[in-house]
Coordinates of N, CA, C and O in Angstrom, one line a residue:
X1 N 17.4 -27.7 15.7 CA 17.2 -26.3 15.9 C 18.1 -25.5 15.0 O 17.7 -24.4 14.5
X2 N 19.4 -25.9 14.8 CA 20.3 -25.2 13.9 C 19.7 -25.0 12.5 O 19.9 -24.0 11.9
X3 N 19.1 -26.1 12.0 CA 18.5 -26.0 10.6 C 17.3 -25.0 10.6 O 17.2 -24.3 9.6
X4 N 16.5 -24.9 11.7 CA 15.5 -23.9 11.7 C 16.0 -22.5 11.7 O 15.5 -21.6 11.0
X5 N 17.1 -22.3 12.4 CA 17.7 -20.9 12.5 C 18.3 -20.6 11.2 O 18.2 -19.4 10.7
X6 N 19.0 -21.5 10.5 CA 19.6 -21.3 9.2 C 18.5 -21.0 8.2 O 18.6 -20.1 7.4
X7 N 17.4 -21.7 8.3 CA 16.2 -21.4 7.4 C 15.7 -20.0 7.6 O 15.3 -19.3 6.7
X8 N 15.6 -19.6 8.9 CA 15.2 -18.3 9.2 C 16.0 -17.2 8.6 O 15.5 -16.2 8.0
X9 N 17.4 -17.4 8.6 CA 18.3 -16.5 7.9 C 18.0 -16.4 6.4 O 18.1 -15.4 5.8
X10 N 17.8 -17.6 5.8 CA 17.5 -17.6 4.4 C 16.2 -16.9 4.0 O 16.1 -16.2 3.1
X11 N 15.2 -17.1 4.9 CA 13.9 -16.4 4.7 C 14.1 -14.9 4.8 O 13.5 -14.1 4.1
X12 N 14.9 -14.5 5.8 CA 15.2 -13.1 5.9 C 15.8 -12.5 4.7 O 15.4 -11.4 4.2
X13 N 16.7 -13.2 4.1 CA 17.3 -12.7 2.8 C 16.3 -12.6 1.7 O 16.3 -11.6 1.0
X14 N 15.5 -13.6 1.6 CA 14.5 -13.7 0.4 C 13.3 -12.8 0.7 O 12.8 -12.1 -0.2
X15 N 12.7 -12.9 1.9 CA 11.4 -12.3 2.1 C 11.5 -10.9 2.8 O 10.5 -10.2 2.8
X16 N 12.7 -10.5 3.2 CA 12.8 -9.2 3.8 C 13.7 -8.4 2.9 O 13.3 -7.4 2.3
X17 N 15.0 -8.8 2.7 CA 15.9 -8.0 2.0 C 15.7 -8.0 0.5 O 16.1 -7.0 -0.2
X18 N 15.1 -9.0 -0.1 CA 14.8 -9.1 -1.5 C 13.4 -8.7 -1.9 O 13.0 -8.7 -3.1
X19 N 12.6 -8.3 -0.9 CA 11.2 -8.0 -1.1 C 11.1 -6.5 -1.3 O 11.4 -5.7 -0.4
X20 N 10.6 -6.1 -2.4 CA 10.4 -4.6 -2.8 C 9.1 -4.0 -2.2 O 9.1 -2.8 -2.0
X21 N 8.1 -4.8 -2.0 CA 6.8 -4.3 -1.5 C 6.9 -4.3 0.0 O 6.9 -5.3 0.7
X22 N 6.8 -3.1 0.6 CA 7.0 -2.9 2.0 C 5.8 -3.5 2.8 O 6.0 -4.0 3.9
X23 N 4.6 -3.6 2.2 CA 3.5 -4.2 2.9 C 3.7 -5.7 3.0 O 3.3 -6.3 4.0
X24 N 4.2 -6.3 2.0 CA 4.6 -7.8 2.1 C 5.7 -8.0 3.0 O 5.8 -8.9 3.8
X25 N 6.7 -7.1 2.9 CA 7.9 -7.2 3.8 C 7.6 -7.2 5.3 O 8.1 -7.9 6.0
X26 N 6.7 -6.2 5.7 CA 6.4 -6.1 7.1 C 5.8 -7.4 7.6 O 6.1 -7.8 8.8
X27 N 5.0 -8.1 6.9 CA 4.4 -9.3 7.3 C 5.5 -10.4 7.6 O 5.5 -11.1 8.5
X28 N 6.5 -10.4 6.7 CA 7.6 -11.3 6.9 C 8.4 -10.9 8.1 O 8.9 -11.8 8.9
X29 N 8.7 -9.7 8.3 CA 9.4 -9.2 9.4 C 8.8 -9.6 10.7 O 9.4 -10.1 11.6
X30 N 7.4 -9.6 10.8 CA 6.7 -10.0 12.0 C 6.9 -11.5 12.3 O 6.7 -11.9 13.4
X31 N 7.1 -12.3 11.3 CA 7.2 -13.7 11.5 C 8.7 -14.1 11.7 O 8.9 -15.2 12.3
X32 N 9.6 -13.3 11.2 CA 11.0 -13.7 11.3 C 11.7 -13.0 12.5 O 12.6 -13.7 13.1
X33 N 11.3 -11.8 12.8 CA 12.0 -11.1 13.9 C 11.2 -11.1 15.2 O 10.0 -11.1 15.2
X34 N 11.9 -11.1 16.3 CA 11.3 -11.0 17.6 C 10.8 -9.6 17.9 O 11.2 -8.6 17.2
X35 N 9.9 -9.5 18.8 CA 9.4 -8.2 19.2 C 10.5 -7.3 19.7 O 11.4 -7.8 20.4
X36 N 10.5 -6.0 19.3 CA 11.6 -5.1 19.8 C 13.0 -5.6 19.3 O 14.0 -5.3 20.0
X37 N 13.0 -6.2 18.1 CA 14.3 -6.6 17.6 C 15.0 -5.4 17.0 O 14.4 -4.4 16.7
X38 N 16.3 -5.6 16.8 CA 17.2 -4.5 16.3 C 17.8 -4.9 15.0 O 18.2 -6.0 14.8
X39 N 18.0 -3.8 14.2 CA 18.8 -4.0 12.9 C 19.9 -3.0 13.0 O 19.7 -1.8 13.3
X40 N 21.1 -3.4 12.8 CA 22.3 -2.6 12.9 C 23.2 -2.7 11.6 O 23.6 -3.7 11.2
X41 N 23.3 -1.5 11.0 CA 24.3 -1.3 9.9 C 25.4 -0.5 10.5 O 25.3 0.1 11.6
X42 N 26.6 -0.5 9.9 CA 27.6 0.4 10.3 C 27.2 1.8 10.4 O 26.7 2.3 9.4
X43 N 27.2 2.4 11.6 CA 26.7 3.8 11.7 C 25.2 4.0 11.8 O 24.8 5.1 11.7
X44 N 24.5 2.9 11.9 CA 23.0 3.0 11.9 C 22.4 1.9 12.7 O 22.9 0.8 12.7
X45 N 21.4 2.3 13.5 CA 20.7 1.2 14.3 C 19.3 1.6 14.4 O 18.9 2.8 14.4
X46 N 18.4 0.6 14.5 CA 17.0 0.8 14.6 C 16.4 -0.3 15.3 O 16.9 -1.4 15.3
X47 N 15.2 -0.1 15.9 CA 14.5 -1.1 16.7 C 13.0 -1.1 16.4 O 12.4 -0.1 16.2
X48 N 12.5 -2.3 16.2 CA 11.1 -2.5 16.0 C 10.7 -2.8 14.6 O 11.5 -2.5 13.7
X49 N 9.6 -3.5 14.4 CA 9.2 -3.9 13.1 C 9.1 -2.8 12.0 O 9.6 -2.9 10.9
X50 N 8.4 -1.7 12.3 CA 8.2 -0.6 11.4 C 9.5 0.0 11.0 O 9.8 0.3 9.9
X51 N 10.4 0.2 12.0 CA 11.7 0.9 11.8 C 12.6 0.0 11.0 O 13.3 0.5 10.1
X52 N 12.5 -1.3 11.2 CA 13.3 -2.2 10.4 C 12.8 -2.2 8.9 O 13.6 -2.1 8.0
X53 N 11.5 -2.2 8.8 CA 10.9 -2.1 7.4 C 11.3 -0.8 6.7 O 11.7 -0.9 5.5
X54 N 11.3 0.3 7.4 CA 11.7 1.6 6.8 C 13.2 1.5 6.4 O 13.6 2.0 5.4
X55 N 14.0 1.0 7.3 CA 15.4 0.9 7.0 C 15.7 0.1 5.8 O 16.5 0.5 4.9
X56 N 15.1 -1.1 5.7 CA 15.3 -1.9 4.5 C 14.8 -1.2 3.2 O 15.4 -1.2 2.2
X57 N 13.6 -0.5 3.4 CA 13.1 0.3 2.2 C 14.1 1.3 1.7 O 14.3 1.5 0.5
X58 N 14.8 2.0 2.7 CA 15.8 3.0 2.3 C 17.0 2.3 1.6 O 17.5 2.9 0.6
X59 N 17.4 1.2 2.1 CA 18.5 0.5 1.4 C 18.1 0.1 0.0 O 18.8 0.3 -1.0
X60 N 16.9 -0.5 -0.1 CA 16.4 -1.0 -1.5 C 16.2 0.1 -2.4 O 16.3 -0.1 -3.6
X61 N 15.8 1.3 -1.9 CA 15.6 2.5 -2.8 C 16.9 2.9 -3.5 O 16.8 3.5 -4.6
X62 N 18.0 2.4 -3.0 CA 19.3 2.8 -3.6 C 20.0 1.6 -4.4 O 21.1 1.6 -4.7
X63 N 19.1 0.6 -4.6 CA 19.6 -0.6 -5.3 C 18.7 -0.8 -6.5 O 17.5 -0.7 -6.4
X64 N 19.3 -1.2 -7.7 CA 18.5 -1.4 -8.9 C 17.4 -2.4 -8.6 O 17.6 -3.4 -7.9
X65 N 16.2 -2.1 -9.2 CA 15.0 -2.9 -9.0 C 15.2 -4.4 -9.4 O 14.5 -5.3 -8.9
X66 N 16.2 -4.7 -10.3 CA 16.4 -6.0 -10.8 C 17.3 -6.8 -9.8 O 17.5 -8.0 -10.0
X67 N 17.9 -6.2 -8.8 CA 18.8 -6.8 -7.9 C 18.1 -7.6 -6.8 O 17.0 -7.1 -6.3
X68 N 18.7 -8.7 -6.3 CA 18.2 -9.5 -5.2 C 19.4 -9.8 -4.4 O 20.6 -9.6 -4.8
X69 N 19.2 -10.4 -3.2 CA 20.2 -10.9 -2.3 C 20.3 -12.4 -2.4 O 19.3 -13.1 -2.5
X70 N 21.5 -13.0 -2.4 CA 21.7 -14.4 -2.6 C 22.7 -14.9 -1.5 O 23.7 -14.3 -1.2
X71 N 22.4 -16.1 -1.0 CA 23.3 -16.8 -0.1 C 24.5 -17.3 -0.9 O 24.3 -18.0 -1.9
X72 N 25.7 -17.0 -0.5 CA 26.9 -17.4 -1.2 C 27.7 -18.6 -0.6 O 28.4 -19.2 -1.3
X73 N 27.5 -18.8 0.7 CA 28.2 -19.9 1.4 C 27.2 -20.5 2.4 O 26.1 -19.9 2.7
X74 N 27.4 -21.7 2.8 CA 26.5 -22.3 3.8 C 26.4 -21.4 5.1 O 27.4 -20.8 5.5
X75 N 25.3 -21.4 5.6 CA 25.0 -20.6 6.9 C 25.7 -21.4 8.0 O 25.6 -22.6 8.1
X76 N 26.3 -20.6 8.9 CA 26.9 -21.2 10.1 C 26.1 -20.8 11.3 O 25.9 -19.6 11.5
X77 N 25.7 -21.8 12.1 CA 24.9 -21.5 13.4 C 25.8 -21.9 14.5 O 26.3 -23.1 14.5
X78 N 26.1 -21.1 15.5 CA 26.8 -21.4 16.7 C 25.9 -21.0 17.9 O 25.8 -19.9 18.3
X79 N 25.3 -22.0 18.4 CA 24.3 -21.8 19.5 C 23.2 -20.9 19.0 O 22.5 -21.2 18.1
X80 N 23.1 -19.7 19.6 CA 22.0 -18.8 19.2 C 22.5 -17.6 18.4 O 22.0 -16.5 18.4
X81 N 23.6 -17.8 17.7 CA 24.2 -16.8 16.8 C 24.4 -17.5 15.4 O 24.8 -18.6 15.3
X82 N 24.0 -16.7 14.3 CA 24.2 -17.2 13.0 C 24.9 -16.3 12.1 O 24.9 -15.1 12.3
X83 N 25.6 -16.8 11.1 CA 26.4 -16.0 10.1 C 25.9 -16.4 8.7 O 25.9 -17.6 8.4
X84 N 25.6 -15.4 7.9 CA 25.2 -15.6 6.5 C 26.1 -14.7 5.7 O 26.1 -13.5 5.8
X85 N 26.8 -15.3 4.7 CA 27.6 -14.6 3.7 C 26.7 -14.4 2.5 O 26.2 -15.4 2.0
X86 N 26.5 -13.2 2.0 CA 25.5 -12.9 0.9 C 26.2 -12.1 -0.2 O 27.2 -11.5 0.0
X87 N 25.5 -12.1 -1.3 CA 25.9 -11.3 -2.4 C 24.6 -10.7 -3.0 O 23.5 -11.2 -2.8
X88 N 24.8 -9.5 -3.7 CA 23.7 -8.8 -4.2 C 24.0 -8.6 -5.7 O 25.1 -8.2 -6.1
X89 N 23.0 -8.7 -6.5 CA 23.1 -8.5 -7.9 C 21.9 -8.9 -8.7 O 20.9 -9.3 -8.1
X90 N 21.9 -8.8 -10.0 CA 20.7 -9.2 -10.8 C 20.5 -10.8 -10.8 O 19.4 -11.2 -11.0
X91 N 21.6 -11.5 -10.5 CA 21.5 -13.0 -10.4 C 22.7 -13.4 -9.6 O 23.7 -12.7 -9.5
X92 N 22.7 -14.7 -9.3 CA 23.9 -15.2 -8.5 C 25.2 -15.3 -9.3 O 26.2 -15.2 -8.7
X93 N 25.1 -15.3 -10.6 CA 26.3 -15.3 -11.4 C 26.8 -13.9 -11.6 O 27.9 -13.8 -12.2
X94 N 26.1 -12.9 -11.3 CA 26.5 -11.5 -11.5 C 26.5 -10.6 -10.3 O 25.8 -9.6 -10.2
X95 N 27.1 -11.1 -9.2 CA 27.2 -10.4 -7.9 C 28.0 -9.1 -8.1 O 29.1 -9.2 -8.6
X96 N 27.5 -8.0 -7.6 CA 28.2 -6.7 -7.6 C 28.6 -6.2 -6.2 O 29.4 -5.3 -6.1
X97 N 28.0 -6.8 -5.2 CA 28.4 -6.4 -3.8 C 28.2 -7.7 -2.9 O 27.4 -8.5 -3.2
X98 N 29.1 -7.7 -1.9 CA 29.0 -8.8 -0.9 C 28.9 -8.3 0.5 O 29.3 -7.1 0.7
X99 N 28.5 -9.2 1.4 CA 28.5 -8.8 2.8 C 28.2 -10.0 3.7 O 28.2 -11.1 3.2
X100 N 27.9 -9.7 4.9 CA 27.7 -10.7 5.9 C 26.7 -10.2 6.9 O 26.7 -9.1 7.3
X101 N 25.8 -11.1 7.3 CA 24.8 -10.9 8.3 C 25.2 -11.7 9.5 O 25.5 -12.9 9.4
X102 N 25.2 -11.1 10.7 CA 25.4 -11.8 12.0 C 24.0 -11.7 12.7 O 23.6 -10.5 13.0
X103 N 23.4 -12.8 13.0 CA 22.1 -12.7 13.7 C 22.2 -13.3 15.1 O 22.8 -14.4 15.3
X104 N 21.6 -12.7 16.1 CA 21.4 -13.2 17.4 C 19.9 -13.6 17.5 O 19.0 -12.8 17.2
X105 N 19.7 -14.9 17.9 CA 18.4 -15.4 18.0 C 17.8 -15.5 19.4 O 18.6 -15.7 20.3
X106 N 16.5 -15.3 19.5 CA 15.8 -15.5 20.8 C 14.5 -16.1 20.5 O 13.7 -15.7 19.7
X107 N 14.3 -17.3 21.2 CA 13.0 -18.0 21.0 C 12.7 -18.3 19.6 O 11.5 -18.2 19.1
X108 N 13.7 -18.7 18.8 CA 13.5 -19.1 17.4 C 13.2 -18.0 16.4 O 12.8 -18.2 15.3
X109 N 13.5 -16.7 16.8 CA 13.4 -15.6 15.9 C 14.7 -14.7 16.0 O 15.5 -14.8 16.9
X110 N 14.8 -13.8 15.0 CA 16.0 -12.9 15.0 C 15.7 -11.8 16.1 O 14.7 -11.1 16.0
X111 N 16.6 -11.7 17.0 CA 16.5 -10.6 18.0 C 17.3 -9.4 17.6 O 16.9 -8.3 17.8
X112 N 18.5 -9.7 17.0 CA 19.4 -8.6 16.5 C 20.0 -9.1 15.2 O 20.5 -10.2 15.1
X113 N 20.1 -8.2 14.2 CA 20.8 -8.5 13.0 C 21.8 -7.4 12.7 O 21.4 -6.2 12.7
X114 N 23.0 -7.8 12.6 CA 24.1 -6.9 12.3 C 24.5 -7.2 10.8 O 24.8 -8.3 10.4
X115 N 24.5 -6.1 10.0 CA 24.7 -6.2 8.6 C 26.1 -5.5 8.3 O 26.3 -4.4 8.6
X116 N 27.0 -6.3 7.6 CA 28.3 -5.8 7.2 C 28.3 -5.8 5.7 O 28.0 -6.8 5.0
X117 N 28.7 -4.7 5.1 CA 28.9 -4.6 3.6 C 30.4 -4.6 3.4 O 31.2 -3.9 4.0
X118 N 30.9 -5.5 2.5 CA 32.3 -5.6 2.2 C 32.7 -4.4 1.3 O 31.9 -3.8 0.6

């Protein structure tokens, strides 16, 4: 189960946060996130697939189109909670920002995702 949850966090990074096309992204959100899941940034929170998609779109609108998100350290799963340390940049060798995602899982999907920017 831990490997499945770690893979889910990797998919979230690649198929949600690094996906520029909102119509593709929403399909991934529906497979990765639980119904009525929440996304929490510092000072911001939202609930539901469409709201999560809109929130990610707003973040990506302020990020150069050549940037993606990359896993920087092994994912740690502790029961139904996961931690992912990530970096953002044009490639993994040129990271310009770092952060951490803390995910709470329910029935094999992300129920809540807390995003921290360093």
